[in-house]
């Protein structure tokens, strides 16, 4: 198979490929560093990568892919038990880490190789890796049981990045800025491997800040990737940071993912900058499924249309496909295509359960689809689909409505058992003014006026903060706990 990164041996030698803070590598330097490391790790099937937000992580993962070796990114903040499970399950031959990185005791038995970003070994050795061979094993945070290792083939990495290039008109001239962690698909595959496959450039902020975003976009960066928490901070800061407003107004593409971006934040950013944030939808197991296209309508609250090569359908609870789309009927998203993972490592039972007999992957995400193909996700089947009074209600649209209330800073919606309704709608609110939080009657009327009376919350809890994971997703099971 040809390299996933043709720019490593093309005519881009002098162009900056990666920049983390004041450290950078040109394509020629990246080829030398990855070539040296690829030769070292080529004998192994899998290698673990201590995935700090540093230049070394990018070099390690690219070297593994150039060598035809599967990389297992490790979250440096994982607990000992979780790390122990991942290492026992994936059995990597080596651990790649930045020099000086402090490791946890759980990895002490693995042979460590320090990543040298100034390697001089030249081009990586030829690999016989095929399209279907593993590129990455990414562990999904399980809501029940230990994390499962999704085996992502080289084919999926290539096809998802090429499909995004088509949707976003992404070229070698683009310079991407982001501050995402590098142990997830968003930050690593889209945010690092994406620019390198295009022959473009990426500037990683290390830690996200609105000042960093403004600085890089005003200094030639063309694209910004972020999660909703980041765009919320941007929306909050625009009125006080004119350089940030100017930066976003001049960007070619603003992309949000990993969770739904509230419509309220969409509108605030658009009003201040004249630019719309584009949303896309993917998962660890599927990489990217849909996106609003750069040349399409940036419809707030939707994740656009299926990407080239991706088949997508909505199904009823009994698995029957919804025959036509009306923008109202809620169904579970199922997808099929070359972007899918091949298996959960060592879990044939879980792999079989994840797919239908004819090869559709059950995402567990609930959505509605407009007649023109646009998809709007309303939540997770397990936590965000509320069955109340005979209706199937998605938590996401209620959350968006609540966030339009001026006294609501953050909002989450769940269901809880109700003897009459089956489930009642519960709102979890972080008030804008904690000393005078909005009360249930006011919020219920607010939602009922925007959506429908049966979608109004019946219970309200006031919190100081919502529990979130590393990617900014609200952890709804922790709310009830």
Coordinates of C-alpha atoms in Angstrom, one line a residue:
X1 CA 0.0 0.0 0.0
X2 CA 1.2 3.5 -0.7
X3 CA 2.0 5.9 2.2
X4 CA -0.8 7.6 3.9
X5 CA 1.3 10.7 3.8
X6 CA 2.7 11.3 0.3
X7 CA 3.9 14.8 1.2
X8 CA 6.7 13.1 3.3
X9 CA 8.5 12.2 0.1
X10 CA 7.0 14.8 -2.2
X11 CA 8.0 18.3 -3.1
X12 CA 6.9 19.8 0.3
X13 CA 10.3 19.3 1.9
X14 CA 10.8 22.9 3.1
X15 CA 7.2 23.5 4.2
X16 CA 6.4 23.4 8.0
X17 CA 4.3 20.3 8.7
X18 CA 3.9 20.5 12.5
X19 CA 4.2 23.3 15.0
X20 CA 3.7 22.9 18.8
X21 CA 4.4 26.2 20.5
X22 CA 7.9 27.3 19.5
X23 CA 8.9 23.8 18.2
X24 CA 8.3 22.8 14.6
X25 CA 9.2 20.3 11.9
X26 CA 9.3 20.7 8.2
X27 CA 8.2 17.8 6.0
X28 CA 11.8 16.9 5.4
X29 CA 12.6 16.9 9.1
X30 CA 9.4 14.9 9.8
X31 CA 10.3 12.3 7.2
X32 CA 13.8 12.0 8.8
X33 CA 12.4 11.6 12.3
X34 CA 9.6 9.2 11.4
X35 CA 12.0 7.2 9.2
X36 CA 14.4 6.7 12.1
X37 CA 11.6 5.6 14.5
X38 CA 9.8 3.5 11.9
X39 CA 12.9 1.4 11.4
X40 CA 13.2 0.9 15.2
X41 CA 9.5 -0.2 15.7
X42 CA 8.9 -2.1 12.4
X43 CA 9.3 -5.6 14.0
X44 CA 6.3 -5.1 16.2
X45 CA 2.6 -5.6 15.6
X46 CA 1.5 -2.8 18.0
X47 CA 3.2 0.0 19.9
X48 CA 1.7 2.2 22.7
X49 CA 2.1 5.9 22.4
X50 CA 2.1 8.1 25.6
X51 CA -0.1 10.7 23.9
X52 CA 0.8 14.0 25.4
X53 CA -0.1 17.2 23.4
X54 CA 3.5 17.4 22.1
X55 CA 5.4 17.1 18.9
X56 CA 6.7 13.7 19.9
X57 CA 3.2 12.2 19.8
X58 CA 2.6 13.2 16.2
X59 CA 6.0 11.9 15.2
X60 CA 5.4 8.6 17.0
X61 CA 2.0 7.9 15.4
X62 CA 3.1 8.9 11.9
X63 CA 6.2 6.6 12.3
X64 CA 4.0 3.7 13.3
X65 CA 1.7 4.2 10.3
X66 CA 4.8 4.5 8.0
X67 CA 6.1 1.3 9.4
X68 CA 2.8 -0.6 9.1
X69 CA 2.5 -0.9 12.9
X70 CA -0.7 -0.2 14.8
X71 CA -0.5 2.6 17.3
X72 CA -2.3 2.5 20.6
X73 CA -2.7 6.1 21.9
X74 CA -2.7 6.3 25.7
X75 CA -4.4 9.1 27.7
X76 CA -1.7 10.2 30.2
X77 CA -4.5 11.1 32.6
X78 CA -6.0 7.6 32.7
X79 CA -6.1 5.9 36.0
X80 CA -3.9 2.9 36.8
X81 CA -6.7 0.4 36.5
X82 CA -7.8 1.6 33.1
X83 CA -4.2 1.8 31.8
X84 CA -3.6 -1.7 33.1
X85 CA -6.6 -3.0 31.2
X86 CA -5.7 -1.3 28.0
X87 CA -2.1 -2.6 28.1
X88 CA -3.2 -6.1 29.0
X89 CA -5.8 -6.1 26.2
X90 CA -3.7 -4.6 23.4
X91 CA -0.3 -6.2 24.4
X92 CA 2.0 -3.5 22.7
X93 CA 5.6 -4.4 22.1
X94 CA 7.0 -1.0 23.1
X95 CA 5.9 2.2 24.7
X96 CA 6.9 5.4 22.8
X97 CA 7.1 8.6 24.9
X98 CA 8.6 12.0 24.9
X99 CA 12.0 12.3 26.6
X100 CA 11.4 13.2 30.2
X101 CA 7.7 12.4 30.3
X102 CA 6.7 11.0 33.7
X103 CA 4.9 7.7 33.3
X104 CA 2.6 5.9 35.6
X105 CA 3.4 2.7 37.4
X106 CA 1.0 0.7 35.2
X107 CA 3.4 1.0 32.2
X108 CA 6.6 0.3 34.1
X109 CA 6.9 -3.2 32.7
X110 CA 6.9 -2.1 29.0
X111 CA 10.1 -1.3 27.2
X112 CA 10.3 2.4 26.7
X113 CA 11.6 4.2 23.7
X114 CA 12.1 7.9 23.8
X115 CA 11.0 9.7 20.7
X116 CA 13.7 11.7 19.0
X117 CA 12.1 14.4 16.8
X118 CA 15.5 15.2 15.2
X119 CA 16.1 11.7 13.8
X120 CA 18.3 11.5 10.7
X121 CA 17.4 8.0 9.4
X122 CA 15.9 9.2 6.1
X123 CA 12.8 7.6 4.5
X124 CA 10.9 4.9 6.4
X125 CA 11.5 1.3 5.3
X126 CA 9.1 -0.1 2.7
X127 CA 6.0 -1.6 4.4
X128 CA 3.8 -4.4 3.1
X129 CA 0.8 -3.0 5.1
X130 CA -2.6 -3.4 3.3
X131 CA -5.7 -1.3 3.4
X132 CA -7.4 -3.6 5.8
X133 CA -4.5 -3.8 8.2
X134 CA -4.8 -2.0 11.6
X135 CA -3.6 1.6 11.8
X136 CA -4.8 2.5 15.3
X137 CA -6.4 0.8 18.3
X138 CA -8.4 3.5 20.1
X139 CA -10.1 2.7 23.4
X140 CA -13.6 3.9 23.8
X141 CA -14.7 5.1 27.2
X142 CA -17.2 2.4 28.1
X143 CA -20.3 3.4 30.1
X144 CA -20.6 -0.2 31.2
X145 CA -17.5 -2.4 31.7
X146 CA -13.9 -1.6 30.8
X147 CA -13.0 0.3 27.6
X148 CA -13.1 -1.6 24.3
X149 CA -10.3 -1.2 21.8
X150 CA -11.7 -0.2 18.4
X151 CA -9.4 -1.5 15.6
X152 CA -9.3 1.2 12.9
X153 CA -7.9 0.0 9.6
X154 CA -5.6 2.1 7.3
X155 CA -8.4 2.2 4.8
X156 CA -10.7 4.0 7.3
X157 CA -8.1 6.7 8.0
X158 CA -7.5 7.3 4.3
X159 CA -11.1 7.4 3.2
X160 CA -12.4 9.5 6.1
X161 CA -9.7 12.2 5.6
X162 CA -10.2 12.2 1.8
X163 CA -14.0 12.5 2.2
X164 CA -13.4 15.5 4.6
X165 CA -11.1 17.0 2.0
X166 CA -13.9 16.8 -0.5
X167 CA -16.5 18.2 1.9
X168 CA -14.4 21.0 3.3
X169 CA -12.3 21.8 0.2
X170 CA -9.3 21.0 2.3
X171 CA -5.9 21.5 0.5
X172 CA -2.2 21.7 1.1
X173 CA -2.6 25.5 1.4
X174 CA -4.6 25.2 4.6
X175 CA -3.1 25.8 8.0
X176 CA -5.1 24.2 10.9
X177 CA -5.0 25.4 14.5
X178 CA -6.4 23.4 17.4
X179 CA -5.8 22.6 21.1
X180 CA -7.4 19.1 21.2
X181 CA -6.0 16.1 23.1
X182 CA -4.1 13.6 20.9
X183 CA -5.5 10.3 22.3
X184 CA -8.9 10.7 20.6
X185 CA -9.9 10.5 17.0
X186 CA -10.8 14.2 16.8
X187 CA -7.5 15.6 17.8
X188 CA -5.2 12.9 16.4
X189 CA -6.8 11.6 13.2
X190 CA -8.6 14.8 12.0
X191 CA -6.3 17.3 13.8
X192 CA -2.8 15.8 13.1
X193 CA -3.1 13.1 10.4
X194 CA -5.6 15.2 8.4
X195 CA -3.3 18.2 7.6
X196 CA -0.3 15.8 7.0
X197 CA -2.3 13.7 4.5
X198 CA -3.2 16.9 2.6
X199 CA 0.4 18.2 2.7
X200 CA -0.7 21.2 4.7
X201 CA 0.3 22.4 8.2
X202 CA -1.0 22.2 11.8
X203 CA -0.3 24.5 14.7
X204 CA -1.2 22.9 18.0
X205 CA -1.9 25.3 20.9
X206 CA -0.8 22.9 23.6
X207 CA -3.7 24.1 25.8
X208 CA -6.7 25.8 24.2
X209 CA -7.1 29.5 24.8
X210 CA -9.0 32.2 23.0
X211 CA -5.8 34.3 22.8
X212 CA -4.0 31.4 21.1
X213 CA -6.8 31.0 18.6
X214 CA -6.8 34.7 17.8
X215 CA -3.0 34.8 17.5
X216 CA -2.8 31.9 15.0
X217 CA -5.8 32.7 12.9
X218 CA -4.5 36.3 12.6
X219 CA -1.1 34.9 11.6
X220 CA -2.1 32.9 8.6
X221 CA -4.0 29.9 9.9
X222 CA -7.1 29.1 7.8
X223 CA -9.0 26.5 9.8
X224 CA -10.0 26.0 13.5
X225 CA -11.1 22.6 15.0
X226 CA -12.8 22.6 18.4
X227 CA -15.3 21.0 20.7
X228 CA -18.5 22.8 21.9
X229 CA -16.8 23.8 25.2
X230 CA -14.2 25.7 23.3
X231 CA -16.7 27.5 21.0
X232 CA -18.8 28.4 24.0
X233 CA -15.7 30.1 25.5
X234 CA -15.1 31.8 22.2
X235 CA -18.8 33.0 22.1
X236 CA -18.5 34.4 25.6
X237 CA -15.2 36.2 24.8
X238 CA -16.1 37.9 21.5
X239 CA -17.5 41.0 22.9
X240 CA -14.3 41.7 24.9
X241 CA -11.7 40.5 22.5
X242 CA -11.8 42.4 19.1
X243 CA -8.7 40.4 17.9
X244 CA -10.7 37.2 18.3
X245 CA -13.6 38.5 16.4
X246 CA -11.3 39.6 13.6
X247 CA -9.6 36.2 13.6
X248 CA -12.7 34.2 13.3
X249 CA -14.1 36.5 10.6
X250 CA -11.0 35.9 8.5
X251 CA -10.9 32.1 8.9
X252 CA -11.8 29.9 6.0
X253 CA -13.4 27.2 8.1
X254 CA -14.5 26.8 11.7
X255 CA -15.4 23.2 12.6
X256 CA -17.0 21.9 15.8
X257 CA -17.3 18.2 16.7
X258 CA -17.3 15.5 19.4
X259 CA -20.7 16.8 20.8
X260 CA -23.5 19.0 19.6
X261 CA -22.8 22.7 19.5
X262 CA -25.7 24.6 21.1
X263 CA -27.6 26.7 18.6
X264 CA -27.3 29.7 20.9
X265 CA -23.5 29.6 20.5
X266 CA -23.8 29.1 16.8
X267 CA -25.9 32.3 16.5
X268 CA -23.7 34.4 18.8
X269 CA -20.6 33.5 16.8
X270 CA -22.3 34.2 13.5
X271 CA -23.7 37.5 14.7
X272 CA -20.3 38.8 15.9
X273 CA -18.1 37.4 13.1
X274 CA -20.4 36.8 10.0
X275 CA -19.0 33.2 10.0
X276 CA -20.9 30.0 10.6
X277 CA -19.4 27.1 12.5
X278 CA -19.6 23.8 10.5
X279 CA -20.5 20.7 12.4
X280 CA -19.7 17.1 11.5
X281 CA -20.6 13.8 13.1
X282 CA -18.4 10.8 13.8
X283 CA -17.4 8.2 16.4
X284 CA -14.3 6.3 17.3
X285 CA -15.7 3.2 15.6
X286 CA -16.8 5.0 12.4
X287 CA -14.4 8.0 12.1
X288 CA -16.5 10.6 10.2
X289 CA -20.0 9.9 8.9
X290 CA -21.5 13.3 8.0
X291 CA -20.6 17.0 7.7
X292 CA -22.0 20.3 6.6
X293 CA -20.1 21.0 3.4
X294 CA -18.0 24.1 2.9
X295 CA -20.1 24.8 -0.2
X296 CA -23.4 23.8 1.5
X297 CA -25.9 25.5 3.7
X298 CA -24.4 25.8 7.3
X299 CA -27.7 25.0 9.1
X300 CA -27.2 25.5 12.8
X301 CA -28.1 22.4 14.9
X302 CA -27.4 19.9 12.1
X303 CA -24.4 17.8 11.3
X304 CA -24.9 18.0 7.5
X305 CA -25.2 15.2 5.0
X306 CA -23.4 11.8 4.6
X307 CA -19.8 12.1 3.4
X308 CA -18.8 10.5 0.1
X309 CA -18.7 6.7 0.5
X310 CA -20.8 6.6 3.7
X311 CA -24.3 5.0 3.7
X312 CA -26.5 6.2 6.4
X313 CA -30.1 5.3 7.5
X314 CA -32.4 5.7 10.4
X315 CA -34.2 2.7 11.9
X316 CA -37.1 2.2 14.3
X317 CA -36.7 0.3 17.6
X318 CA -37.4 -3.0 15.9
X319 CA -34.6 -2.3 13.3
X320 CA -37.0 -1.5 10.4
X321 CA -35.6 1.3 8.3
X322 CA -37.6 4.6 8.4
X323 CA -38.9 4.7 4.8
X324 CA -38.9 8.5 4.3
X325 CA -37.6 11.5 6.1
X326 CA -39.7 14.3 7.4
X327 CA -37.4 16.2 9.9
X328 CA -39.6 14.9 12.8
X329 CA -39.4 11.1 13.1
X330 CA -36.7 10.0 15.5
X331 CA -34.6 6.9 14.7
X332 CA -31.3 5.3 15.5
X333 CA -28.5 6.1 13.1
X334 CA -26.9 3.1 11.3
X335 CA -23.9 3.5 9.0
X336 CA -22.0 1.4 6.5
X337 CA -18.9 2.1 4.5
X338 CA -15.1 2.0 4.2
X339 CA -14.8 4.4 7.2
X340 CA -15.8 1.7 9.7
X341 CA -13.6 0.0 12.3
X342 CA -13.0 -3.8 11.7
X343 CA -13.5 -5.1 15.3
X344 CA -13.3 -4.6 19.0
X345 CA -10.0 -6.1 19.9
X346 CA -10.4 -9.5 21.6
X347 CA -14.2 -9.0 21.8
X348 CA -15.9 -11.0 19.1
X349 CA -19.2 -10.9 21.1
X350 CA -19.2 -7.1 21.3
X351 CA -18.2 -6.8 17.6
X352 CA -21.0 -9.1 16.5
X353 CA -23.5 -7.2 18.6
X354 CA -22.5 -3.9 17.1
X355 CA -23.4 -4.8 13.5
X356 CA -26.6 -6.0 11.8
X357 CA -26.5 -9.1 9.8
X358 CA -26.0 -7.1 6.6
X359 CA -23.1 -5.0 7.8
X360 CA -24.7 -1.8 9.2
X361 CA -23.1 -0.5 12.4
X362 CA -25.5 0.4 15.2
X363 CA -24.3 3.8 16.4
X364 CA -26.7 4.2 19.4
X365 CA -27.2 7.8 18.3
X366 CA -30.7 9.1 17.7
X367 CA -31.5 11.6 15.0
X368 CA -34.0 13.0 12.7
X369 CA -33.4 13.6 9.0
X370 CA -34.7 16.4 6.8
X371 CA -36.2 15.6 3.3
X372 CA -33.0 17.1 1.7
X373 CA -30.7 14.7 3.6
X374 CA -29.5 16.9 6.5
X375 CA -29.1 15.0 9.8
X376 CA -29.9 16.5 13.2
X377 CA -28.8 14.4 16.2
X378 CA -31.1 14.5 19.2
X379 CA -29.0 12.4 21.6
X380 CA -27.7 9.0 22.6
X381 CA -30.2 6.1 22.7
X382 CA -29.1 5.1 26.2
X383 CA -29.2 8.5 27.8
X384 CA -30.8 11.1 25.6
X385 CA -33.9 9.4 24.2
X386 CA -36.8 10.2 26.5
X387 CA -40.1 8.3 26.1
X388 CA -42.7 10.5 27.8
X389 CA -46.5 10.4 27.4
X390 CA -46.3 8.3 24.2
X391 CA -43.7 10.6 22.5
X392 CA -40.1 9.9 21.7
X393 CA -38.2 13.1 22.6
X394 CA -34.6 13.9 22.0
X395 CA -32.8 15.7 24.9
X396 CA -30.7 17.8 22.5
X397 CA -33.5 20.0 21.2
X398 CA -34.7 20.7 24.8
X399 CA -31.1 21.6 25.8
X400 CA -30.9 24.1 22.9
X401 CA -34.2 25.7 23.9
X402 CA -33.0 26.0 27.5
X403 CA -29.8 27.6 26.4
X404 CA -31.7 30.4 24.7
X405 CA -33.0 31.5 28.1
X406 CA -30.9 34.5 29.2
X407 CA -30.6 33.2 32.8
X408 CA -29.2 29.8 31.7
X409 CA -25.4 29.4 31.3
X410 CA -25.3 25.6 30.8
X411 CA -28.0 22.9 30.4
X412 CA -28.4 19.2 30.3
X413 CA -31.6 17.2 30.0
X414 CA -32.3 13.6 31.0
X415 CA -35.3 11.4 31.7
X416 CA -36.3 9.7 34.9
X417 CA -39.1 7.2 35.7
X418 CA -42.6 8.6 36.1
X419 CA -45.7 6.5 37.0
X420 CA -48.0 8.5 34.7
X421 CA -45.8 9.6 31.7
X422 CA -43.4 6.6 31.6
X423 CA -40.5 9.1 31.9
X424 CA -40.5 12.7 32.9
X425 CA -38.1 15.3 31.5
X426 CA -35.4 16.6 34.0
X427 CA -33.4 19.7 33.4
X428 CA -30.0 20.2 35.0
X429 CA -29.1 23.9 34.9
X430 CA -26.1 26.0 35.6
X431 CA -27.6 29.5 36.2
X432 CA -26.0 32.7 34.8
X433 CA -26.7 34.3 38.2
X434 CA -26.5 31.6 40.9
X435 CA -28.1 33.9 43.5
X436 CA -31.3 34.1 41.5
X437 CA -31.7 30.9 39.3
X438 CA -34.6 30.6 36.9
X439 CA -37.4 28.4 38.4
X440 CA -39.2 25.4 36.9
X441 CA -42.4 27.2 35.8
X442 CA -40.5 29.9 33.9
X443 CA -38.3 27.3 32.2
X444 CA -41.2 25.0 31.3
X445 CA -43.1 27.8 29.7
X446 CA -40.0 28.9 27.8
X447 CA -39.5 25.4 26.4
X448 CA -43.2 24.8 25.6
X449 CA -43.4 28.1 23.7
X450 CA -40.4 27.1 21.5
X451 CA -41.0 23.4 21.0
X452 CA -44.2 21.8 22.2
X453 CA -45.9 21.4 25.6
X454 CA -45.0 17.7 25.9
X455 CA -41.3 18.7 25.7
X456 CA -41.3 20.9 28.7
X457 CA -39.2 19.9 31.8
X458 CA -41.1 18.6 34.8
X459 CA -38.1 18.8 37.2
X460 CA -35.2 21.3 37.5
X461 CA -32.0 20.9 39.4
X462 CA -29.6 23.8 39.8
X463 CA -25.8 23.0 39.7
X464 CA -22.6 25.0 39.9
X465 CA -21.1 23.0 36.9
X466 CA -21.9 20.1 34.7
X467 CA -19.7 17.0 34.8
X468 CA -17.7 16.8 31.5
X469 CA -15.0 14.5 30.1
X470 CA -11.8 15.4 28.3
X471 CA -13.6 16.3 25.1
X472 CA -16.1 18.5 26.8
X473 CA -19.0 16.0 26.6
X474 CA -21.5 16.1 29.4
X475 CA -21.4 12.9 31.4
X476 CA -25.1 12.4 32.0
X477 CA -24.8 9.2 34.1
X478 CA -22.8 11.2 36.6
X479 CA -25.7 13.6 37.0
X480 CA -28.0 10.9 38.3
X481 CA -25.2 9.4 40.4

